[in-house]
């Protein structure tokens, strides 16, 4: 596969962040909606496979298909814009301000949630035959996941909240690596392979992804999960989103930007070498 060197694909990261800031409200919402819906379908697909086979690893191996589809279609996840848009501000791109970044995050959050919630309602209707049955083993599994990852965390108090936050950090470290990985190659096959590996890792390890959870917890509540909306927000979505923000930006965005774009010392040396050659020749 064709490979871009780090200085090239990190510049693409900054360009992508800038383009998302300047995108219209309509386009931002549409792309975020579709991203949330597709990732939700991938999540229910992975859970279905895991339940039916009894092998969670198979579900984790197959889950990245959703991420690959939404990325190739140019749709936007909150986890991705958390990492990309601040880079455009750090790079002093015209028109990129903190308020514009927050606007983008807010629109993408709304779009992602709307798309994920739509799929949650649709799938709950399908699994229960119009809410006339209990939904079976898959519904029971998801309801259990929803309880364990809300009130289950709450049972540990502050330690539980910090655990979710760290899981959110680790999640978007991997997810943002998938976003960057897709920029490394110019071929579809290379993009898919580079995205697949970190996404599979985060899903199998049970790290917390804010957009996946926008589907998982509403779906779990509809399927009879014994937790409230407040439990979901306080003991999952809020710490997960904050962890996603810190993890993607600190572990991926800032590290790559700092070492491959903000390389002032290396550029200075190169400039000195360029000016030294003519002087030595004339001597």
PDB file of N, CA and C in Angstrom, residues 9-19 84 87-88 91 93 257 261:
ATOM      1  N   UNK A   9       1.185  12.963   6.791  1.00  0.00           N
ATOM      2  CA  UNK A   9      -0.161  12.646   7.263  1.00  0.00           C
ATOM      3  C   UNK A   9      -0.561  13.492   8.466  1.00  0.00           C
ATOM      4  N   UNK A  10       0.396  14.012   9.220  1.00  0.00           N
ATOM      5  CA  UNK A  10       0.024  14.904  10.321  1.00  0.00           C
ATOM      6  C   UNK A  10      -0.478  16.237   9.766  1.00  0.00           C
ATOM      7  N   UNK A  11       0.089  16.693   8.668  1.00  0.00           N
ATOM      8  CA  UNK A  11      -0.437  17.891   8.012  1.00  0.00           C
ATOM      9  C   UNK A  11      -1.864  17.652   7.533  1.00  0.00           C
ATOM     10  N   UNK A  12      -2.138  16.441   7.066  1.00  0.00           N
ATOM     11  CA  UNK A  12      -3.499  16.080   6.671  1.00  0.00           C
ATOM     12  C   UNK A  12      -4.435  16.113   7.872  1.00  0.00           C
ATOM     13  N   UNK A  13      -3.940  15.743   9.041  1.00  0.00           N
ATOM     14  CA  UNK A  13      -4.754  15.806  10.254  1.00  0.00           C
ATOM     15  C   UNK A  13      -5.182  17.233  10.551  1.00  0.00           C
ATOM     16  N   UNK A  14      -4.236  18.161  10.445  1.00  0.00           N
ATOM     17  CA  UNK A  14      -4.537  19.569  10.706  1.00  0.00           C
ATOM     18  C   UNK A  14      -5.516  20.100   9.663  1.00  0.00           C
ATOM     19  N   UNK A  15      -5.299  19.729   8.403  1.00  0.00           N
ATOM     20  CA  UNK A  15      -6.208  20.152   7.338  1.00  0.00           C
ATOM     21  C   UNK A  15      -7.625  19.636   7.588  1.00  0.00           C
ATOM     22  N   UNK A  16      -7.714  18.386   8.034  1.00  0.00           N
ATOM     23  CA  UNK A  16      -9.022  17.790   8.307  1.00  0.00           C
ATOM     24  C   UNK A  16      -9.722  18.518   9.455  1.00  0.00           C
ATOM     25  N   UNK A  17      -8.960  18.838  10.495  1.00  0.00           N
ATOM     26  CA  UNK A  17      -9.545  19.578  11.610  1.00  0.00           C
ATOM     27  C   UNK A  17     -10.071  20.933  11.177  1.00  0.00           C
ATOM     28  N   UNK A  18      -9.313  21.627  10.322  1.00  0.00           N
ATOM     29  CA  UNK A  18      -9.747  22.932   9.835  1.00  0.00           C
ATOM     30  C   UNK A  18     -11.023  22.811   9.003  1.00  0.00           C
ATOM     31  N   UNK A  19     -11.080  21.807   8.131  1.00  0.00           N
ATOM     32  CA  UNK A  19     -12.255  21.658   7.262  1.00  0.00           C
ATOM     33  C   UNK A  19     -13.518  21.366   8.058  1.00  0.00           C
ATOM     34  N   UNK A  84      -8.970  16.051  16.210  1.00  0.00           N
ATOM     35  CA  UNK A  84      -8.522  16.786  15.032  1.00  0.00           C
ATOM     36  C   UNK A  84      -8.701  18.298  15.123  1.00  0.00           C
ATOM     37  N   UNK A  87      -6.126  20.738  16.763  1.00  0.00           N
ATOM     38  CA  UNK A  87      -4.853  20.868  16.060  1.00  0.00           C
ATOM     39  C   UNK A  87      -4.882  22.051  15.096  1.00  0.00           C
ATOM     40  N   UNK A  88      -6.036  22.283  14.483  1.00  0.00           N
ATOM     41  CA  UNK A  88      -6.150  23.422  13.568  1.00  0.00           C
ATOM     42  C   UNK A  88      -6.017  24.743  14.324  1.00  0.00           C
ATOM     43  N   UNK A  91      -2.400  25.233  15.229  1.00  0.00           N
ATOM     44  CA  UNK A  91      -1.646  25.585  14.029  1.00  0.00           C
ATOM     45  C   UNK A  91      -2.009  26.978  13.511  1.00  0.00           C
ATOM     46  N   UNK A  93      -4.765  28.154  12.198  1.00  0.00           N
ATOM     47  CA  UNK A  93      -5.465  28.229  10.926  1.00  0.00           C
ATOM     48  C   UNK A  93      -6.515  29.350  10.969  1.00  0.00           C
ATOM     49  N   UNK A 257       1.424  15.878  16.468  1.00  0.00           N
ATOM     50  CA  UNK A 257       1.582  17.271  16.028  1.00  0.00           C
ATOM     51  C   UNK A 257       2.880  17.869  16.554  1.00  0.00           C
ATOM     52  N   UNK A 261       5.088  18.226  13.365  1.00  0.00           N
ATOM     53  CA  UNK A 261       4.804  19.541  12.789  1.00  0.00           C
ATOM     54  C   UNK A 261       5.605  20.616  13.502  1.00  0.00           C
TER      55      UNK A 261
END
